[in-house]
Amino acid sequence: MKRYLCLIAISIACLFSNTSYALETVNVLVLPFEVNSQEELSYLQDQIPQVIKNHLKQNGAAVLEPDPAIISSLTKKEINADEIRRIGVNSGAHNIVWGSITLIGRHFSLDVKMIETIGNEPPKAFVLEGEGIENLSGSLKKISLDISMKIFKQEKVLKIFVEGNKRIETDAIRRVVKTEEGSIYSSKNLSDDLKAIYAMGYFDDARIESEVKPEGKVVTFKVKEKSTIRVILIKGNRIYEDEKIRGILNIKTGSILNIVMIKKNVERIEGLYREKNYHNMKVEYKIHEFDNNQADLEFIISEGSKALIKNINFEGNKTFSSSNLKKLMTTSEENIFSWVSSAGDLKREDLNQDVAKISAFYNNNGFIQAKVGEPQIDTHESWIDITIRIDEGPQFKVGKVEITGDLVFPQGKLIEKIKIGKEKFYNRQVLQKDVLELTDIYSDEGYAYADIVPSIDQDRDKMVVDINFRINKGKQVYFEKILIGGNSKTRDKVIRRELLVYEQELHSGVKLKKSIRNLHRLDYFENIKVDTLKGSSDDKMVLKIDVTEKPTGIFSFGAGYSSVEKIFGMASIAQRNLFGRGQLLALKAQLGSVSNKYTLSFTEPWLFDIPLSAGFDLYSWEYDYDTFDKNSKGGGVRFGYPVYEFTRLYMTYALDFADITNIEKDAPDTIKEMAGNNVSSSITTALKYDSRDKVFNPTEGSEHTISIQYAGLGGDIGFTKYVFATGWFVPLFKGTVGSIHAKTGYVSQNSGKKLPSYERFNLGGINSLRGFDWEDLSPKKINSEGVLTNIGGNKFVQFNLEYLFPLIKEVGVMGVLFFDTGDVYDNDESMDLGNLRESVGGGIRWYSPMGPMRIEYGYILDPVKNENKGGKWEFTVGTVF
């Protein structure tokens, strides 16, 4: 029993926690209790006072410890009020607590007294009875609270009521209220309770009323609930339908009417209108109250007129003209094309980026201290003026350029690699690229963690900046391990053979970048994540490559239209990563009004585990030419090997069996001589360089091809054909691209062999000179039937100049303007580059879900007799295999 009571006392002292208040300090002395019991419970004489002391401390009293001599004297004589007051005064106490406990069986009775040391007030008595010694702790807690309230002259919360709530349950409100029945009445606590009720968001008003009773105070929380939205009305809108506006709101019918949320939704509506350049529009709201706490919310919209940017003005720019600065900006003034373009649109995000571009432009032209202010936007009734203030500051030239610190090469050799010293004026962008260049140089020497910091020293008198690249190369780092993960299908060796870095080899940043580029070009993975982790020592690094594979098996079918085939259909099935070995197997069929072609092909990209590609093709091809039909069956074996970056050497052997039938009267004599079966056995060698970023609508890079085909290794057909082609793609500005393409070829007939017209050269159509009929540019000759017919040329030249610009950037729709020129020549004609055929035009290109689509219109600039003098539309779409 003693141990049980001790645990109760300790639990009360440790766990009971009531809020302390900033009250006047009151010193309290608690004397030992008298214990009346038939059992030996004398330990309660000290434990009960100790529990009371702990509670009084928690409630804000300063508890004093009595003098042991005084305690000893009290046990020898009867205690009276005067003696108690004297002890309290001598101890410095304001209040003294003492008492007794009587236990009869399971019943206990607490008789506690408290007296003030100042004055003649009789002791205040606190009596509490209970059953079971295990309930003694609760009784002591209650008595301690009553004593505290008397000491601090506080009142008890007798009852708590909630009034005015209709939809919100009383229990929900009581849960956020911390004040409890029986607790001390505290203005601070009630104030916090009021805030908590408001924070629920359901009430327009909440207040507290209290009523004084002899036993304490009755507290009533009176609330007024917010109305719920019955209907959301929209008025004054013409540009957007009601449903479009309701769709952007995040308040709905049935929700609580919240003024803050209403104002936020006003901003949402204004933002919607700003997207269409209605910057003068205003949105107001009205609330129509009804019974039962319901209300209609009405948004009243004054749309105003559409406002586009009329003027972009610069102030403070002396070195660069306003027109030059405007060219840097995405934001532009309105023009005659504003109704179909974004010219004149005000987008704050774009305008902020434009300010950053202008600031960078000044920094890149020597104006280190240039400041570009926040744009001032003046919105008028139907237009917008933007003013951008610029403080150019002085222009600094590049002074002395040095590289100091840990040099892996002589300073002169390193300076040759960077470009800032060749700049007349300081250029921050060039400086940043030079840091990257030096980082790559050190990385290639194994210094993966080289620290390169450019120090810039401004000489304001000479108006120059001296630049010092300070280098701390650190340790050379080796690739300790190369870990590959995520490849459940693709074999490790297929990935590793694309890497140009190896385990136990020095780190090389350039080789690592090229390795990752190689993995991307495989097109086997949706994502490639590269991490470099610390190895077993400071000079070792672990390269971790995690890939996310994507499906490489493709089944596709579709239909299309072209100027040649008219309507055609195609189907194909292919696996680009066969058995995870990186092999390609494809079967394709294309059926059209002009040709039917079936092809089976296989490619092994790494024969004998070296970068030697090998493959074969088998085909059956029926082609309906204008004056004859050709039915070919054949195949070929091909090889390719990389000889340099982006460059491969190809060699192909082809064998073709062609059956020439349905020869018409106006066919060339060379075709009439080939009626029946013909065999062609040829070998082609080609060198190809391709650094384009993508095949369709590339934005940068170039492509160059030179090929030589020799036919006549047996068979009936024999010729030697040379073809050279080159193409360059240059990014210009605002997503536009310029390209130039040139192509030329020469073919000669081998002695004792045949050279069919379909192996000679023809121009015209969407892939050569647009505006001309398909392969209509060709030397002509009267055949044995006296009919003038196209015979093809033995040489040709072709040039194409294009300018591509985005039309709908989000989906990749591009516009194109072009100029084509070229011609085809017969054996006895010489190339006359000053008298080439010409056409111009434009069109649209889009990589649609069905594949690349081109719609282009070509206009012949120099039509000849019996030639179409107008323009010609050409269209092609289909799935690319």
Coordinates of N, CA and C in Angstrom, one line a residue, residues 61-199:
A61 N 2.0 29.4 -7.5 CA 2.4 29.8 -6.2 C 3.9 29.5 -5.9
A62 N 4.5 30.3 -5.1 CA 5.9 30.1 -4.7 C 5.9 29.3 -3.3
V63 N 6.3 28.1 -3.3 CA 6.1 27.2 -2.2 C 7.4 27.3 -1.3
L64 N 7.3 27.6 0.0 CA 8.4 27.7 0.9 C 8.6 26.3 1.6
E65 N 9.8 26.1 2.0 CA 10.1 24.9 2.8 C 10.2 25.3 4.3
P66 N 9.4 24.6 5.1 CA 9.4 25.0 6.6 C 10.7 24.6 7.3
D67 N 11.0 25.3 8.4 CA 12.1 25.1 9.2 C 11.9 23.8 10.0
P68 N 12.9 22.8 9.9 CA 12.7 21.5 10.6 C 12.4 21.7 12.1
A69 N 13.1 22.7 12.7 CA 12.9 23.0 14.1 C 11.4 23.3 14.4
I70 N 10.8 24.1 13.5 CA 9.4 24.5 13.7 C 8.5 23.3 13.5
I71 N 8.8 22.4 12.6 CA 8.1 21.2 12.4 C 8.1 20.3 13.6
S72 N 9.3 20.2 14.2 CA 9.5 19.4 15.4 C 8.7 19.9 16.5
S73 N 8.6 21.3 16.7 CA 7.9 21.9 17.8 C 6.4 21.7 17.6
L74 N 5.9 21.7 16.4 CA 4.5 21.5 16.1 C 4.0 20.2 16.6
T75 N 4.8 19.2 16.5 CA 4.4 17.8 16.8 C 4.2 17.6 18.3
K76 N 4.7 18.6 19.1 CA 4.7 18.4 20.6 C 3.6 19.2 21.2
K77 N 2.9 20.1 20.4 CA 1.8 20.8 21.0 C 0.6 21.0 20.1
E78 N -0.5 21.4 20.5 CA -1.7 21.5 19.7 C -1.6 22.8 18.9
I79 N -2.0 22.7 17.6 CA -1.8 23.8 16.6 C -3.1 24.6 16.7
N80 N -2.9 26.0 16.8 CA -4.0 26.9 16.8 C -3.7 28.0 15.7
A81 N -4.7 28.8 15.4 CA -4.6 29.8 14.3 C -3.5 30.8 14.6
D82 N -3.5 31.3 15.8 CA -2.5 32.3 16.1 C -1.1 31.8 16.0
E83 N -0.8 30.5 16.4 CA 0.5 29.9 16.3 C 0.9 29.8 14.8
I84 N -0.1 29.4 14.0 CA 0.1 29.2 12.6 C 0.5 30.5 11.9
R85 N -0.2 31.6 12.2 CA 0.1 32.9 11.7 C 1.5 33.3 12.0
R86 N 1.9 33.1 13.4 CA 3.2 33.4 13.8 C 4.3 32.7 13.0
I87 N 4.1 31.4 12.8 CA 5.0 30.6 12.0 C 5.1 31.1 10.6
G88 N 3.9 31.5 10.0 CA 3.9 32.0 8.6 C 4.7 33.3 8.5
V89 N 4.5 34.2 9.5 CA 5.2 35.5 9.4 C 6.7 35.3 9.5
N90 N 7.1 34.5 10.5 CA 8.5 34.2 10.6 C 9.2 33.5 9.4
S91 N 8.3 32.8 8.6 CA 8.8 32.1 7.5 C 8.7 32.9 6.2
G92 N 8.1 34.1 6.2 CA 7.9 34.9 5.0 C 6.8 34.5 4.1
A93 N 5.8 33.7 4.7 CA 4.7 33.2 3.9 C 3.5 34.1 3.9
H94 N 2.8 34.2 2.8 CA 1.5 34.9 2.8 C 0.4 34.1 3.2
N95 N 0.5 32.7 2.9 CA -0.6 31.8 3.2 C 0.0 30.5 3.7
I96 N -0.7 29.9 4.7 CA -0.2 28.7 5.2 C -1.3 27.6 5.1
V97 N -0.9 26.4 4.7 CA -1.9 25.3 4.5 C -1.5 24.1 5.4
W98 N -2.4 23.6 6.1 CA -2.2 22.4 6.9 C -3.5 21.6 7.0
G99 N -3.4 20.5 7.6 CA -4.7 19.7 7.7 C -4.4 18.3 8.2
S100 N -5.4 17.5 7.9 CA -5.4 16.1 8.4 C -6.1 15.2 7.4
I101 N -5.8 13.8 7.5 CA -6.5 12.8 6.8 C -7.0 11.8 7.7
T102 N -8.2 11.3 7.6 CA -8.7 10.3 8.5 C -9.2 9.1 7.5
L103 N -8.7 7.9 7.9 CA -9.0 6.7 7.1 C -9.7 5.7 8.0
I104 N -10.9 5.3 7.5 CA -11.6 4.2 8.2 C -12.0 3.2 7.2
G105 N -11.3 2.1 7.2 CA -11.5 1.1 6.1 C -11.1 1.6 4.8
R106 N -12.0 1.6 3.8 CA -11.6 2.2 2.5 C -12.0 3.6 2.4
H107 N -12.7 4.1 3.4 CA -13.2 5.5 3.3 C -12.1 6.5 3.9
F108 N -11.9 7.6 3.1 CA -11.0 8.6 3.6 C -11.7 10.0 3.6
S109 N -11.2 10.8 4.6 CA -11.7 12.2 4.7 C -10.6 13.1 4.8
L110 N -10.5 14.1 3.9 CA -9.5 15.1 3.9 C -10.1 16.4 4.5
D111 N -9.4 16.9 5.5 CA -9.8 18.2 6.2 C -8.6 19.1 6.1
V112 N -8.7 20.1 5.1 CA -7.6 21.0 4.8 C -8.0 22.4 5.2
K113 N -7.0 23.2 5.8 CA -7.3 24.5 6.2 C -6.2 25.4 5.5
M114 N -6.6 26.7 5.2 CA -5.7 27.7 4.7 C -6.0 29.0 5.3
I115 N -4.9 29.7 5.8 CA -5.1 30.9 6.5 C -4.1 31.9 5.9
E116 N -4.5 33.2 5.9 CA -3.6 34.3 5.5 C -2.9 34.8 6.7
T117 N -1.6 35.2 6.5 CA -0.8 35.6 7.7 C -1.1 37.1 8.0
I118 N -1.7 37.8 7.1 CA -2.0 39.2 7.3 C -3.5 39.3 7.6
G119 N -4.0 40.0 8.6 CA -5.4 40.2 8.9 C -5.8 39.2 9.9
N120 N -7.1 39.2 10.2 CA -7.7 38.4 11.3 C -8.8 37.4 10.7
E121 N -8.7 37.2 9.4 CA -9.7 36.3 8.8 C -9.5 34.9 9.3
P122 N -10.6 34.2 9.7 CA -10.5 32.8 10.2 C -10.0 31.9 9.0
P123 N -9.5 30.8 9.4 CA -9.0 29.8 8.3 C -10.2 29.4 7.4
K124 N -9.8 29.2 6.2 CA -10.8 28.7 5.2 C -10.6 27.2 5.2
A125 N -11.7 26.5 5.2 CA -11.7 25.0 5.3 C -12.1 24.4 4.0
F126 N -11.4 23.3 3.7 CA -11.7 22.5 2.5 C -11.8 21.1 2.9
V127 N -13.0 20.5 2.7 CA -13.3 19.1 3.1 C -13.7 18.3 1.9
L128 N -13.1 17.1 1.8 CA -13.4 16.2 0.7 C -13.3 14.8 1.2
E129 N -14.3 14.0 0.8 CA -14.3 12.6 1.2 C -14.3 11.7 -0.1
G130 N -13.8 10.5 0.1 CA -13.7 9.6 -1.0 C -13.6 8.2 -0.5
E131 N -13.7 7.2 -1.5 CA -13.6 5.8 -1.3 C -12.4 5.3 -2.0
G132 N -11.5 4.6 -1.3 CA -10.4 3.9 -1.9 C -9.2 4.8 -1.9
I133 N -8.1 4.3 -1.3 CA -6.9 5.1 -1.3 C -6.3 5.5 -2.7
E134 N -6.7 4.6 -3.7 CA -6.2 4.8 -5.1 C -6.8 6.1 -5.7
N135 N -7.9 6.6 -5.1 CA -8.5 7.8 -5.6 C -8.1 9.1 -4.9
L136 N -7.1 8.9 -4.0 CA -6.6 10.0 -3.2 C -6.0 11.1 -4.1
S137 N -5.3 10.7 -5.1 CA -4.6 11.7 -6.0 C -5.5 12.6 -6.6
G138 N -6.7 12.2 -7.1 CA -7.7 13.1 -7.7 C -8.2 14.1 -6.7
S139 N -8.4 13.6 -5.5 CA -9.0 14.5 -4.5 C -8.0 15.6 -4.1
L140 N -6.7 15.2 -4.0 CA -5.6 16.2 -3.7 C -5.5 17.2 -4.9
K141 N -5.7 16.8 -6.1 CA -5.7 17.7 -7.2 C -6.8 18.7 -7.1
K142 N -8.0 18.3 -6.8 CA -9.2 19.2 -6.7 C -9.0 20.2 -5.6
I143 N -8.5 19.7 -4.4 CA -8.4 20.6 -3.3 C -7.3 21.6 -3.6
S144 N -6.2 21.2 -4.2 CA -5.1 22.1 -4.6 C -5.6 23.2 -5.5
L145 N -6.5 22.9 -6.5 CA -7.1 23.9 -7.4 C -7.9 24.8 -6.6
D146 N -8.7 24.3 -5.6 CA -9.6 25.2 -4.8 C -8.7 26.1 -4.0
I147 N -7.6 25.6 -3.4 CA -6.8 26.5 -2.6 C -6.1 27.6 -3.5
S148 N -5.7 27.2 -4.7 CA -5.1 28.2 -5.6 C -6.0 29.3 -5.9
M149 N -7.3 28.9 -6.2 CA -8.3 30.0 -6.5 C -8.5 30.9 -5.4
K150 N -8.5 30.4 -4.1 CA -8.6 31.3 -3.0 C -7.4 32.2 -2.8
I151 N -6.2 31.5 -3.0 CA -5.0 32.3 -2.8 C -4.9 33.5 -3.8
F152 N -5.2 33.2 -5.1 CA -5.1 34.2 -6.1 C -6.4 34.9 -6.4
K153 N -7.4 34.6 -5.5 CA -8.7 35.3 -5.6 C -9.3 35.1 -7.0
Q154 N -9.2 33.8 -7.5 CA -9.7 33.5 -8.8 C -11.1 32.8 -8.7
E155 N -11.7 32.8 -9.9 CA -13.0 32.1 -10.0 C -13.0 30.9 -10.8
K156 N -13.9 30.0 -10.5 CA -14.0 28.7 -11.3 C -15.0 28.8 -12.4
V157 N -14.7 28.1 -13.5 CA -15.6 28.1 -14.6 C -16.6 27.0 -14.3
L158 N -17.9 27.4 -14.0 CA -18.9 26.4 -13.5 C -19.5 25.7 -14.7
K159 N -19.9 26.4 -15.8 CA -20.5 25.7 -16.9 C -20.1 26.4 -18.2
I160 N -20.1 25.7 -19.3 CA -19.8 26.3 -20.6 C -21.0 26.0 -21.6
F161 N -21.5 27.0 -22.2 CA -22.6 26.8 -23.2 C -22.2 27.4 -24.6
V162 N -22.7 26.9 -25.6 CA -22.5 27.4 -27.0 C -23.9 27.7 -27.6
E163 N -24.1 29.0 -28.1 CA -25.3 29.4 -28.7 C -25.2 30.0 -30.0
G164 N -26.2 29.9 -30.9 CA -26.2 30.5 -32.2 C -25.8 29.6 -33.3
N165 N -25.2 28.5 -33.0 CA -24.8 27.6 -34.1 C -26.0 26.7 -34.6
K166 N -26.1 26.6 -35.9 CA -27.2 25.8 -36.5 C -26.7 24.6 -37.3
R167 N -25.6 24.9 -38.1 CA -25.1 23.8 -39.0 C -23.9 23.2 -38.3
I168 N -23.1 24.0 -37.6 CA -21.9 23.5 -37.0 C -22.2 22.9 -35.6
E169 N -21.9 21.6 -35.4 CA -22.2 21.0 -34.1 C -21.5 21.6 -33.0
T170 N -22.2 21.6 -31.8 CA -21.6 22.1 -30.6 C -20.3 21.4 -30.2
D171 N -20.3 20.1 -30.4 CA -19.1 19.3 -30.0 C -17.9 19.7 -30.8
A172 N -18.1 20.1 -32.1 CA -17.0 20.5 -33.0 C -16.4 21.8 -32.4
I173 N -17.3 22.7 -31.9 CA -16.8 24.0 -31.4 C -16.1 23.7 -30.0
R174 N -16.7 22.9 -29.2 CA -16.1 22.6 -27.9 C -14.7 21.9 -28.0
R175 N -14.5 21.2 -29.2 CA -13.2 20.6 -29.4 C -12.0 21.6 -29.5
V176 N -12.3 22.8 -30.1 CA -11.2 23.7 -30.3 C -11.1 24.7 -29.1
V177 N -12.0 24.6 -28.1 CA -12.0 25.5 -26.9 C -11.2 24.7 -25.9
K178 N -10.2 25.4 -25.3 CA -9.3 24.8 -24.3 C -9.9 25.0 -22.9
T179 N -10.7 26.0 -22.6 CA -11.3 26.2 -21.3 C -12.2 25.1 -21.0
E180 N -12.1 24.5 -19.8 CA -13.0 23.4 -19.4 C -13.8 23.8 -18.2
E181 N -14.9 23.1 -18.0 CA -15.7 23.3 -16.8 C -14.9 22.8 -15.6
G182 N -14.9 23.6 -14.6 CA -14.1 23.3 -13.4 C -12.7 23.9 -13.4
S183 N -12.3 24.5 -14.5 CA -11.0 25.1 -14.6 C -11.1 26.5 -14.1
I184 N -9.9 27.2 -13.9 CA -9.8 28.6 -13.5 C -10.3 29.5 -14.6
Y185 N -11.1 30.5 -14.2 CA -11.6 31.4 -15.2 C -10.4 32.4 -15.6
S186 N -10.0 32.4 -16.9 CA -8.9 33.1 -17.3 C -9.2 33.9 -18.6
S187 N -9.1 35.2 -18.5 CA -9.4 36.1 -19.7 C -8.5 35.7 -20.8
K188 N -7.2 35.4 -20.5 CA -6.3 35.1 -21.6 C -6.7 33.8 -22.3
N189 N -7.0 32.8 -21.5 CA -7.5 31.5 -22.2 C -8.7 31.7 -23.0
L190 N -9.7 32.5 -22.5 CA -10.9 32.7 -23.2 C -10.6 33.5 -24.5
S191 N -9.7 34.4 -24.5 CA -9.3 35.2 -25.7 C -8.7 34.2 -26.7
D192 N -7.9 33.3 -26.3 CA -7.3 32.3 -27.2 C -8.5 31.4 -27.8
D193 N -9.4 31.1 -26.9 CA -10.6 30.2 -27.4 C -11.3 31.0 -28.5
L194 N -11.5 32.3 -28.3 CA -12.2 33.1 -29.3 C -11.5 33.1 -30.6
K195 N -10.2 33.2 -30.6 CA -9.4 33.1 -31.8 C -9.5 31.8 -32.5
A196 N -9.5 30.7 -31.7 CA -9.7 29.3 -32.2 C -11.0 29.1 -32.9
I197 N -12.1 29.7 -32.4 CA -13.4 29.6 -33.0 C -13.4 30.4 -34.3
Y198 N -12.8 31.6 -34.4 CA -12.8 32.3 -35.6 C -11.9 31.5 -36.7
A199 N -10.9 30.9 -36.2 CA -10.0 30.2 -37.1 C -10.7 29.0 -37.8

